[in-house]
Coordinates of C-alpha atoms in Angstrom, one line a residue:
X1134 CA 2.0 4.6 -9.4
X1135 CA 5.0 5.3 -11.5
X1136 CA 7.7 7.8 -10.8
X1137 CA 10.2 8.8 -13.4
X1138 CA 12.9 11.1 -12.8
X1139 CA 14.1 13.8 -15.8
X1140 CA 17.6 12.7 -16.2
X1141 CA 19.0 9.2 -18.2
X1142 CA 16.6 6.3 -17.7
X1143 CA 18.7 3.6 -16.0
X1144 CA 17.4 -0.1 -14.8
X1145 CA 17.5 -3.5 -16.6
X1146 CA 17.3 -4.0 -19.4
X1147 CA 14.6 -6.1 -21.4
X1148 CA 14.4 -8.1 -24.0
X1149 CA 10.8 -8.3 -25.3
X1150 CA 9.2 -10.7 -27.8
X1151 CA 7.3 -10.4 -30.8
X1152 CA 3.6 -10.7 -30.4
X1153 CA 1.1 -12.3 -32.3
X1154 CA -2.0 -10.2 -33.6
X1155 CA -4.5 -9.8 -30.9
X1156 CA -2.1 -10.2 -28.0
X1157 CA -1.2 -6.1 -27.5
X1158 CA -1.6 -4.6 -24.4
X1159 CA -4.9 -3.0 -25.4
X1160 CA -6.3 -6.8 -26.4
X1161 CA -5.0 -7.8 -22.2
X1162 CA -7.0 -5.0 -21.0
X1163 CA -9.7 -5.5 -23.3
X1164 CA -9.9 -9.2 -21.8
X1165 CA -9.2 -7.9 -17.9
X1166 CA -12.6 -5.9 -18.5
X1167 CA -14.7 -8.7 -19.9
X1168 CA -16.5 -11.6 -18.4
X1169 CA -14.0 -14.1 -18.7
X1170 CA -13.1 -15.8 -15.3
X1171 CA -9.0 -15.5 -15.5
X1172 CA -8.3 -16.2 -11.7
X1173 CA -10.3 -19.8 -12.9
X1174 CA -11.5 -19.4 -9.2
X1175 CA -15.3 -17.6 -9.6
X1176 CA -13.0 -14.4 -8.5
X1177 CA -13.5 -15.9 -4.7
X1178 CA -9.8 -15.7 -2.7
X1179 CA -8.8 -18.1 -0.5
X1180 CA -6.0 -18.5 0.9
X1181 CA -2.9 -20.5 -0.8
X1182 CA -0.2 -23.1 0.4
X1183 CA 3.5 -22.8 -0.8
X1184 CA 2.5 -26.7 -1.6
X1185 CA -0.6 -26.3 -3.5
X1186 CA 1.2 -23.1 -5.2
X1187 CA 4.2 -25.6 -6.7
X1188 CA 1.4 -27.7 -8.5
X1189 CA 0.7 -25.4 -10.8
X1190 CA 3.8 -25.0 -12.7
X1191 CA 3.2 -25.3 -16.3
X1192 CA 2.3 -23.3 -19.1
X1193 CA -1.4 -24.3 -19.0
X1194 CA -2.2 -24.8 -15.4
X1195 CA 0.2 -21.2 -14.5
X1196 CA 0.2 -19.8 -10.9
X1197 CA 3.1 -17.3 -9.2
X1198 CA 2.7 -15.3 -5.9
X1199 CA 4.4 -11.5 -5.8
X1200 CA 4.2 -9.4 -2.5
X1201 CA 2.5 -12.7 -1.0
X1202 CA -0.8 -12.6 -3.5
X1203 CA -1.3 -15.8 -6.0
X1204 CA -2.1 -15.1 -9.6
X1205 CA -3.6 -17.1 -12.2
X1206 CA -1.6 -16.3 -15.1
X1207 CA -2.3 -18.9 -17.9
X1208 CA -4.3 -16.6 -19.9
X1209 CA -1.3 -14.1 -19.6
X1210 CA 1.4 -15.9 -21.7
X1211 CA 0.9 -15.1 -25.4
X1212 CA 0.7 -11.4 -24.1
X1213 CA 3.5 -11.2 -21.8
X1214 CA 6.2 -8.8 -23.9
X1215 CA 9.0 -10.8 -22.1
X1216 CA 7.6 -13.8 -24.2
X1217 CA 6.8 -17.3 -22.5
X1218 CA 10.1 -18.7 -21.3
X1219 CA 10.8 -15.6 -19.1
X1220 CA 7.2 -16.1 -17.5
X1221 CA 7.4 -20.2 -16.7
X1222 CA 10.6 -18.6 -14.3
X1223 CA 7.9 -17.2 -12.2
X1224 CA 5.1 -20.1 -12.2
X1225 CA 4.7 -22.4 -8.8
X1226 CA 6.7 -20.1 -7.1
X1227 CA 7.3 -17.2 -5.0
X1228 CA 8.3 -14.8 -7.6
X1229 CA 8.6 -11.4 -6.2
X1230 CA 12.6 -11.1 -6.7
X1231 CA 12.4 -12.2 -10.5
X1232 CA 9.8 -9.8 -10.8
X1233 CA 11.7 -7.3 -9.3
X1234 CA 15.0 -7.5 -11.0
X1235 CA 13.2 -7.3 -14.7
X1236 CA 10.0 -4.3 -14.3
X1237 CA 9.4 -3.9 -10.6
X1238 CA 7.6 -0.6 -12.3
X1239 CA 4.7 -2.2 -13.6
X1240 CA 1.7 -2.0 -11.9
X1241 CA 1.1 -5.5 -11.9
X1242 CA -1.8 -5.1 -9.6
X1243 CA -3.9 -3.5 -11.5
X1244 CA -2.9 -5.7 -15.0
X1245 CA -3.2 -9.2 -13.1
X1246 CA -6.2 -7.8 -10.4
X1247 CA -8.6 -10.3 -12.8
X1248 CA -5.9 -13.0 -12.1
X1249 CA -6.2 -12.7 -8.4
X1250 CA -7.0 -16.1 -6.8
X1251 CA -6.1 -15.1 -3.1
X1252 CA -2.8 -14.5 -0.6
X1253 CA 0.1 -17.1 0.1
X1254 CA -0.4 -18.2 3.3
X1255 CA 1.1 -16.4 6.1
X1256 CA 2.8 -19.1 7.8
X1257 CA 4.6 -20.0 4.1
X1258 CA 6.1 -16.7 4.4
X1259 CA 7.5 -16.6 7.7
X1260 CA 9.9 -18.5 9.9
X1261 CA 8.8 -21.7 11.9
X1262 CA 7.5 -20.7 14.9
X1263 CA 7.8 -23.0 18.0
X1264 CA 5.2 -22.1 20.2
X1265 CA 4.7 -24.7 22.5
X1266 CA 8.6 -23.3 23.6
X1267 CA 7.9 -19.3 23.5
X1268 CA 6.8 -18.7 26.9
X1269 CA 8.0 -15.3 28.2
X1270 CA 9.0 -15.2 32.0
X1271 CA 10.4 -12.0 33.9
X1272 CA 13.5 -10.1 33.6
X1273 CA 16.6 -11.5 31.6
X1274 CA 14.9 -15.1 30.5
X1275 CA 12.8 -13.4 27.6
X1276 CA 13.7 -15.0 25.2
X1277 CA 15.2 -13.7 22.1
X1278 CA 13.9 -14.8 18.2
X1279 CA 15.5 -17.8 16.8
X1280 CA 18.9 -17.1 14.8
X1281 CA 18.2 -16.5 11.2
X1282 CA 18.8 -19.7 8.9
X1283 CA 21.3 -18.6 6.7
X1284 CA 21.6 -19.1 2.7
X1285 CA 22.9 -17.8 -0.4
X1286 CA 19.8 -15.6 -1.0
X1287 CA 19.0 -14.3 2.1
X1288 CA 21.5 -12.0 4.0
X1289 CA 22.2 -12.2 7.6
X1290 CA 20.1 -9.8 9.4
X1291 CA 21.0 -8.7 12.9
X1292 CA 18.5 -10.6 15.5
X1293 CA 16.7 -8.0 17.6
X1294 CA 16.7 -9.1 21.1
X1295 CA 14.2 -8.1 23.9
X1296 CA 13.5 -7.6 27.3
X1297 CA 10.2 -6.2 29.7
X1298 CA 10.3 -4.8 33.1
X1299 CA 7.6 -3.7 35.2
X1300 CA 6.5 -1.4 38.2
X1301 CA 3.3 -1.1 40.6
X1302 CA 1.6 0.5 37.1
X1303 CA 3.0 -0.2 33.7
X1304 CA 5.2 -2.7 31.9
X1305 CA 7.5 -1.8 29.6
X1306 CA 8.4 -3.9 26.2
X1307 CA 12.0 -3.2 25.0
X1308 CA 13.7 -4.5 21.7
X1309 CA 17.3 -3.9 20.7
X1310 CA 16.7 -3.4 16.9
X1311 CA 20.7 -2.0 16.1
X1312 CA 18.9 0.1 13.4
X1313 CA 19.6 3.5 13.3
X1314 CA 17.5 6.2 11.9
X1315 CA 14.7 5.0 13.0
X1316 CA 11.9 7.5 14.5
X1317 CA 8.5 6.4 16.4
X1318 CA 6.5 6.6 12.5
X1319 CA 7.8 3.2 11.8
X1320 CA 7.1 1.6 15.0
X1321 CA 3.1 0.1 14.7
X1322 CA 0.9 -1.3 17.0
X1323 CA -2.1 -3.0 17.8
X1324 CA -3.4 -3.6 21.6
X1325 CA -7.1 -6.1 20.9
X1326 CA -8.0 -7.0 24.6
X1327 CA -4.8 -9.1 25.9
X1328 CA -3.2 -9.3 21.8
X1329 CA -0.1 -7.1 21.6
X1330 CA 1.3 -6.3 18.1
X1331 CA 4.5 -5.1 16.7
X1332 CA 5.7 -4.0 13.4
X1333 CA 8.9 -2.2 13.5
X1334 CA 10.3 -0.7 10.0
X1335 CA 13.7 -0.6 8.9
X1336 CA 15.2 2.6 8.0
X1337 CA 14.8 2.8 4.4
X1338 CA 11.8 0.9 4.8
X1339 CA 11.9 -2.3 3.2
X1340 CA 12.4 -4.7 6.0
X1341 CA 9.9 -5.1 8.7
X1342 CA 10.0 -7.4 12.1
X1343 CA 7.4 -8.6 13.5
X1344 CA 6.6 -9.3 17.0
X1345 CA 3.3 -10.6 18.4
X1346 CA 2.5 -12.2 21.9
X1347 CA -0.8 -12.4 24.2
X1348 CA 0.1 -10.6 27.0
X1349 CA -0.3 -12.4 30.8
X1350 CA -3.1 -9.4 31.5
X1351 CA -4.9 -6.7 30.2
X1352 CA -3.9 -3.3 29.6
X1353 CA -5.1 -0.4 28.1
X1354 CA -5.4 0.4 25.2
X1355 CA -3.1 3.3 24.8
X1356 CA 0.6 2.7 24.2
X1357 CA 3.9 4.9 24.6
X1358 CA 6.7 4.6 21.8
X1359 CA 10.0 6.1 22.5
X1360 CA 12.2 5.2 20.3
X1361 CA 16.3 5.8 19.8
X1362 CA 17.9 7.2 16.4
X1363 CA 21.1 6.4 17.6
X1364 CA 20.6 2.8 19.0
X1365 CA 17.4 1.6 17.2
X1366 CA 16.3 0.6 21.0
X1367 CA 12.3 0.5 21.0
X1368 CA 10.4 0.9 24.4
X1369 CA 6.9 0.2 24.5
X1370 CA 5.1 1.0 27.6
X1371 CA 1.9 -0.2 28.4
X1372 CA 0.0 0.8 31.1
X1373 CA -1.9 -2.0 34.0
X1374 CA -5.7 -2.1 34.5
X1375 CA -5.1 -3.9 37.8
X1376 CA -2.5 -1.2 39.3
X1377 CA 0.0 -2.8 41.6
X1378 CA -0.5 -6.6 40.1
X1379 CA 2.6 -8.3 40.0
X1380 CA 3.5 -10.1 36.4
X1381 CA 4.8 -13.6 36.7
X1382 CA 5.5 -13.4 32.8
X1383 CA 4.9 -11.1 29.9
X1384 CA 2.5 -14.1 28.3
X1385 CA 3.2 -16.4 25.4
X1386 CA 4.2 -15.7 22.2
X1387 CA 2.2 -16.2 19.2
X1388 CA 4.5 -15.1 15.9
X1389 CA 8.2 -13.2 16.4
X1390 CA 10.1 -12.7 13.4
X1391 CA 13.9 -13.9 12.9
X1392 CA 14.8 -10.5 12.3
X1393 CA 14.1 -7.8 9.4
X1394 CA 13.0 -9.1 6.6
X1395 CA 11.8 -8.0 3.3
X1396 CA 8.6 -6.2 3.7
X1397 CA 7.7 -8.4 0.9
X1398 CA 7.7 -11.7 3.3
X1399 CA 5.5 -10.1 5.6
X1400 CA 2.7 -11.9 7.3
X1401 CA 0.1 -9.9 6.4
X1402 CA -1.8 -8.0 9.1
X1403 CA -5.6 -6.5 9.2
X1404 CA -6.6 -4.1 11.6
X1405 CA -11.1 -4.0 12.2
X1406 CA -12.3 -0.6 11.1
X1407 CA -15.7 1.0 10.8
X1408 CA -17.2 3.3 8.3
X1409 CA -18.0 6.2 9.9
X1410 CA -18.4 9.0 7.0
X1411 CA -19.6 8.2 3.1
X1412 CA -19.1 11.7 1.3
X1413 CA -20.4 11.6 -2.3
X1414 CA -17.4 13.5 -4.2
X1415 CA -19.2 12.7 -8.3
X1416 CA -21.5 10.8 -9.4
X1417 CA -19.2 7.4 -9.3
X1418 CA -16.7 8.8 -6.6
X1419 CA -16.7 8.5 -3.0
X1420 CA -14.7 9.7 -0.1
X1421 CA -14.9 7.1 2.6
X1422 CA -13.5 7.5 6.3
X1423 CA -12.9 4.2 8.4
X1424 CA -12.2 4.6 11.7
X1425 CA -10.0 2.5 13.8
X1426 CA -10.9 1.4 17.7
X1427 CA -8.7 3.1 20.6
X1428 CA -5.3 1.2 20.6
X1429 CA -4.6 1.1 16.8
X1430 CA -1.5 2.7 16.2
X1431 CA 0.6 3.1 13.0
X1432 CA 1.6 5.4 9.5
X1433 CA 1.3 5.0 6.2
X1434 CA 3.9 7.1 4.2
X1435 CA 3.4 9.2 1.4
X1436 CA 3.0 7.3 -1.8
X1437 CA 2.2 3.8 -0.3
X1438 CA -1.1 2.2 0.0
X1439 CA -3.2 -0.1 2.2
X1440 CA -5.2 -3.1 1.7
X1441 CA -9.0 -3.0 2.7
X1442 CA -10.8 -6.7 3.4
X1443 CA -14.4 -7.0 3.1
X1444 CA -15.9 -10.2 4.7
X1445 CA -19.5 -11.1 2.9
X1446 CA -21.9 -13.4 3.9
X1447 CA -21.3 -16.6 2.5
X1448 CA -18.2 -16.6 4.4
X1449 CA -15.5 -15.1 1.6
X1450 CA -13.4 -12.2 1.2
X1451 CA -13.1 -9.7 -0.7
X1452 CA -9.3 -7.8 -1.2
X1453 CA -8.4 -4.6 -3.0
X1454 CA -5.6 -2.2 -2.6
X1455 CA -6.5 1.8 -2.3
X1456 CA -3.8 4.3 -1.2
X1457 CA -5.2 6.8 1.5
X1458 CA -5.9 10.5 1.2
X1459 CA -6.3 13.7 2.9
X1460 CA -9.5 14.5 4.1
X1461 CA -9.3 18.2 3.7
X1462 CA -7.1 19.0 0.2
X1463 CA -7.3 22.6 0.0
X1464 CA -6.7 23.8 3.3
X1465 CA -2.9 21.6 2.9
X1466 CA -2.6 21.9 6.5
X1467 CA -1.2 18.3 6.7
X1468 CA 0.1 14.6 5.4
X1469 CA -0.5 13.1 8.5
X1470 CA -1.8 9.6 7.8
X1471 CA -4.0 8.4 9.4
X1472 CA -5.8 11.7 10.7
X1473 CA -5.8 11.5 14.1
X1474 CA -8.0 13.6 16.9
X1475 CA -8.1 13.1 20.7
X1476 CA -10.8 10.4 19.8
X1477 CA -10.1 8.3 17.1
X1478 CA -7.8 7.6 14.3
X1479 CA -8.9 7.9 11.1
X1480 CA -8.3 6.6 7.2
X1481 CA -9.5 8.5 4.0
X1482 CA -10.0 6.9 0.8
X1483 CA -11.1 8.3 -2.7
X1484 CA -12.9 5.1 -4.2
X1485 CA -14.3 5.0 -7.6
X1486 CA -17.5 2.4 -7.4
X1487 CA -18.5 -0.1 -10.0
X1488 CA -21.5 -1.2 -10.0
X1489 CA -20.3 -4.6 -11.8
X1490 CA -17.3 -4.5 -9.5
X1491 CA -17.4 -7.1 -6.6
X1492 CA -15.7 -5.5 -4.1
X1493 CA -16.5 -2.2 -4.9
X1494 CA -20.8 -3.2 -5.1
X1495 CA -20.4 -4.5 -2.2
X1496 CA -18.6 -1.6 -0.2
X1497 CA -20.8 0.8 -1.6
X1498 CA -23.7 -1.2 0.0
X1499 CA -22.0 -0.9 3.6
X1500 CA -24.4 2.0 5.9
X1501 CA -22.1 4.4 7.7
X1502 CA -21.2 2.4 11.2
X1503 CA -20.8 -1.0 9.9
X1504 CA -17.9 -2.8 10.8
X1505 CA -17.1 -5.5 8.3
X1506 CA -14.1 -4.1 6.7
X1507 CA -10.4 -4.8 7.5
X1508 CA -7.5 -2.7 7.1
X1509 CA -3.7 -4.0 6.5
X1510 CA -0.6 -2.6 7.7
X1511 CA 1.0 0.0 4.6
X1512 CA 3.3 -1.1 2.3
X1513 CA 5.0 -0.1 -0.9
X1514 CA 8.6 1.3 -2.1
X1515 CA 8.2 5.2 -2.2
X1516 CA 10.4 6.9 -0.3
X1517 CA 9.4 10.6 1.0
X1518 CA 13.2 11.4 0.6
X1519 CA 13.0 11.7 -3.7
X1520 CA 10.7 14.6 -3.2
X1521 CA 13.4 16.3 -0.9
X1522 CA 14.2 19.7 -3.2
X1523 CA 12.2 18.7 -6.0
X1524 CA 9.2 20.8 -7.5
X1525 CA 6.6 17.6 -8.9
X1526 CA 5.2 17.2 -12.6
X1527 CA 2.3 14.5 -11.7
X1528 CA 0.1 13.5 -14.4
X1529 CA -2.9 11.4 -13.5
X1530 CA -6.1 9.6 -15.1
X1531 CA -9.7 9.5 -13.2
X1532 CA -8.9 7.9 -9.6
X1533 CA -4.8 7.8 -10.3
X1534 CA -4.8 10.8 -9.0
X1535 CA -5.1 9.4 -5.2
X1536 CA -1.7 8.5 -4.6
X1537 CA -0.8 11.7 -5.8
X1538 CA -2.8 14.0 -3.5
X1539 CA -0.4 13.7 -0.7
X1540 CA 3.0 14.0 -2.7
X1541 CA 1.4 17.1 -4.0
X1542 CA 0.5 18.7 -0.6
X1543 CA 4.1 17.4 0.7
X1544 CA 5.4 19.2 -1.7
X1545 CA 3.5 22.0 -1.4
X1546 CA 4.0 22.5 2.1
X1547 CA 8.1 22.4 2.1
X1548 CA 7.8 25.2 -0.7
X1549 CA 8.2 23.7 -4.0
X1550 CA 6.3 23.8 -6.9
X1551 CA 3.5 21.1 -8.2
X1552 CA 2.4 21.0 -11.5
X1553 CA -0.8 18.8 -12.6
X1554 CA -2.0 17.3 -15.7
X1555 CA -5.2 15.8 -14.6
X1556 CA -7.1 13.4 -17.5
X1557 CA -11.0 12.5 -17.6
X1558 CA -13.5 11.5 -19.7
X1559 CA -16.2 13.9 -18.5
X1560 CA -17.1 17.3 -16.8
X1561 CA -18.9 15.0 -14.6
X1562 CA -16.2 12.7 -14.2
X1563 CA -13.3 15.3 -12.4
X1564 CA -12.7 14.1 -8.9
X1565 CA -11.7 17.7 -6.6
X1566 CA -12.4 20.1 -9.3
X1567 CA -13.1 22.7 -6.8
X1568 CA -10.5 22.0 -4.5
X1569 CA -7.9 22.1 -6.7
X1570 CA -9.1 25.6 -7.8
X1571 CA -9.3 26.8 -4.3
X1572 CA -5.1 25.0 -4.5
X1573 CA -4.3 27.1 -7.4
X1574 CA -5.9 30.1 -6.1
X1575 CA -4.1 29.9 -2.1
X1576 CA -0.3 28.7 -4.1
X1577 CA -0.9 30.9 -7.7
X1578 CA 3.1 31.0 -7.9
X1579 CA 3.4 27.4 -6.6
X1580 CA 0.3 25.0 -8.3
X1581 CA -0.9 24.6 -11.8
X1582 CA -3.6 22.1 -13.1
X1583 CA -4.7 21.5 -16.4
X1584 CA -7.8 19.6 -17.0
X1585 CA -8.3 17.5 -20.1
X1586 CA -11.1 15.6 -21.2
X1587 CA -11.4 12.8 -23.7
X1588 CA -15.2 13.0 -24.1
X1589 CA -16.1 16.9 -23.6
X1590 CA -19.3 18.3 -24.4
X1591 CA -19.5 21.4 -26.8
X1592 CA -19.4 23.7 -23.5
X1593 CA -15.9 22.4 -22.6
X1594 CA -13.3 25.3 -23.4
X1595 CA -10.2 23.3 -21.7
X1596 CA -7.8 20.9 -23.1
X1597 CA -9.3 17.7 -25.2
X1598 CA -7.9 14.3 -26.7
X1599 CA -6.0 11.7 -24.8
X1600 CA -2.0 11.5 -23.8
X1601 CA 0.0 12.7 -26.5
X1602 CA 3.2 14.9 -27.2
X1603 CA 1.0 17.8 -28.2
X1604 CA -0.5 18.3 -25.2
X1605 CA 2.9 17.3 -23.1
X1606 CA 3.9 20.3 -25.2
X1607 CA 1.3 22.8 -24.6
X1608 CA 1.0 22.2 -20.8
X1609 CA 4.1 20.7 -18.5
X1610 CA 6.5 21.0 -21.7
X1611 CA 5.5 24.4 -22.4
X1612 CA 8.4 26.1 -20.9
X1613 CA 7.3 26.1 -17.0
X1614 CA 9.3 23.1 -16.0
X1615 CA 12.3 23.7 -17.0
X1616 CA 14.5 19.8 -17.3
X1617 CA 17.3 21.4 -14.5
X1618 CA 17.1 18.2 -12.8
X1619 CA 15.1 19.8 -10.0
X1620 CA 11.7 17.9 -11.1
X1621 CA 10.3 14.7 -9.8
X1622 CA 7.7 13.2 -12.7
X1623 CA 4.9 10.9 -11.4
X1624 CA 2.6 9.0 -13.6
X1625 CA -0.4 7.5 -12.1
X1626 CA -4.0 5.9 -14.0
X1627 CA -4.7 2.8 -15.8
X1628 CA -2.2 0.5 -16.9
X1629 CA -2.9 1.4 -20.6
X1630 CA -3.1 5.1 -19.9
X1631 CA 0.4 4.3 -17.6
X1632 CA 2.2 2.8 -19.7
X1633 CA 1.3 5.3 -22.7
X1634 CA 2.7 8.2 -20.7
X1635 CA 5.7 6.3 -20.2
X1636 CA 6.7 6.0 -23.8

């Protein structure tokens, strides 16, 4: 997803290169969507050494790793607008930052998706962990996280410190973050028989710390999370099966974090869900609902998405990114994500399936109760705070509109006005047509959608064609956003379509 705002564009700038005939961004996709293997890997993922990363390093033999996922991107150089210099920066080598500090706006994910080869291994993205010396005993001898190595492009980051206590029932985990702002949504946590996870947020959330150890005994699986806006002190209270046992030690750690890092250096984490709802939305469109055991506890904010694992059975995986919905779009009652009842915690997902599509075949194949799939912890750079006293102008294409479903009910629900231009190719196509009648109908001062179609049939009567000024002009342009600085713009669809709107 790309958000624009209505005042001065501002960034870095770019200096782009001359491309030969053939090498447009149309040609890329046009390759992306043929046979042609461009991850040179059978499209299987595995996962990838910093060491085996460094080998390839030249313009023909071209890997680089953003957000900890490995790309092949030989194929990408005569099309790469920067030209070829700027992309041998990237190759053999972590290159989130440099991608960063030139077009962190791309959707590189969905350009490079046919470029995946598989994720940077975890332990190449954390700190050495010395486990053999991470024992926990009681009281004040928990030990704290190494000191963070220091170096000219990492800041110093505050070490969180911990403790644990205990009476005849419980056992409380505390950690001394020294971040304030922070609130019980970005604490997450996972409880898998005696495996007790943390991920704790920063503030602004783009650092993360990480804390995991196997707990001395069971618990259950329920955990309390108070958590201090002043201090940034955590407390985690877990509660005994065997009531009145006496800890020796909290257990043994198995990763801790040196402090807050950038959420891009995170080790990544899957949670086990299960499909428990397949809802047929069009003919190509599902709503899926994964459901996560008892003891599975975190948020995914508005505007960022999850990873979903599928494990087949030859042994690979399968790895796409889908951002959650809402189950339930025209009643607007919430944004709570996950869902959550007295029983379970739940995930919603609008997925578009293909039947030549790897991942996607092989979801759809999955009966309702299977538990194969894996979910990751959320991450991306949206921050719920540029909506605050902003109406929306969203404009989406086919399953684009999925990150944009919750921003639109946010806004929605803190009174502000959302205004939809919603692209298809078909009748047949439109994903919530109904429901975002029954939106226009319940907010008629407050939501507008346009539909437009780029293959109608002769009953259509709405808008036709693709993205263009005319239509800007006759729908979102036409004099009910007015440019007072009080809009937020969001662009969401295929990288062509994307990258269209934003010229």
């Amino acid at each position: 997803m790309s958000n624009l705002s209505t005042s001065a564009n501002t960034g870095n700038p770019r200096n782009k290169t001359a491309l030969k005939p053939g090498r447009s961004l149309m040609d890329w996709i046009k390759l992306t969507n043929s046979s042609t293997d461009l991850s040179g890997t059978g499209n299987r993922l595995r996962d990838i050494s910093p060491n085996e990363l460094a080998q390839h390093n030249s313009k023909n033999d071209a890997w680089l790793a953003i957000r900890g996922m490995v790309y092949n991107v030989t194929s990408y150089f005569e099309f790469h607008p920067g030209g070829e210099e700027e992309l041998l920066r990237g190759v053999g080598i972590d290159a989130t930052d440099l991608f960063d500090e030139v077009h962190k706006w791309v959707n590189y994910e969905s350009m490079l998706k046919k470029c995946l080869v598989g994720r940077l291994k975890a332990d190449s993205m954390l700190p050495p962990v010395k486990r053999a010396q991470s024992k926990v005993i009681v009281g004040k001898g928990f030990p704290a996280p190494p000191p963070p190595t220091l170096s000219i492009s990492t800041p110093s980051i505050g070490v969180v410190t911990t403790d644990w206590m205990q009476n005849s029932t419980s056992v409380t985990v505390v950690l001394y973050t020294r971040q304030k702002g922070l609130d019980a949504h970005r604490v997450s946590t996972s409880i898998d028989g005696k495996l007790f996870r943390i991920r704790i947020y920063s503030d602004d959330w783009s650092r993360c710390y990480d804390y995991q150890i196997h707990l001395a005994e069971v618990v259950e699986s329920s955990c309390k999370v108070t958590v201090s806006l002043t201090t940034g002190k955590v407390e985690l209270v877990l509660r005994k099966i065997q009531t009145a046992l006496h800890w020796q030690k909290l257990g043994d750690l198995e990763d801790v974090s040196q402090g807050f890092q950038p959420l891009s250096q995170a080790s990544p984490f899957f949670r086990q869900a299960t499909l428990t709802r397949k809802l047929r939305v069009n003919h190509n469109v599902f709503l899926f609902t994964l459901t996560f055991p008892t003891g599975q506890d975190f948020y995914v904010p508005v505007g960022w998405h999850v990873q979903l694992k599928l494990s087949l059975e030859d042994g690979s995986e399968l790895i796409r990114s889908y951002t959650p919905v809402v189950s339930d779009l025209s009643s607007c009652k919430t944004t709570d994500c996950p869902s959550k009842t007295e029983a379970s915690t739940s995930l919603q997902f609008l997925i578009k399936i293909y039947p030549a599509g790897p991942f996607t075949s092989a979801l759809d194949r999955l009966a309702e109760g299977n538990s194969s799939i894996e979910v990751s912890d959320s991450t991306g750079n949206f921050l719920e705070s540029q909506l605050e006293s902003k109406n929306v102008v969203a404009i989406a294409a086919g399953t684009g509109i999925t990150p944009l479903v919750r921003i639109a009910i946010d806004t929605l629900r803190n009174n502000r006005r959302v205004m939809l231009l919603f692209f298809n190719r078909t009748q047949e196509d439109i994903i919530w047509k109904e429901e975002f009648r029954e939106l226009e109908l319940k907010y008629p001062e407050k939501f507008k959608v346009w539909h437009v179609l780029s293959e109608p049939d002769e009953e259509w009567l709405g808008l036709r064609g693709r993205i263009n000024n005319s239509i800007l002009a006759t729908t979102i342009l036409g004099g009910d956003c007015p440019d007072d600085g009080s809009n937020f713009a969001c662009v969401c669809g295929p990288s062509d379509f994307t990258l269209e709107t934003l010229r």
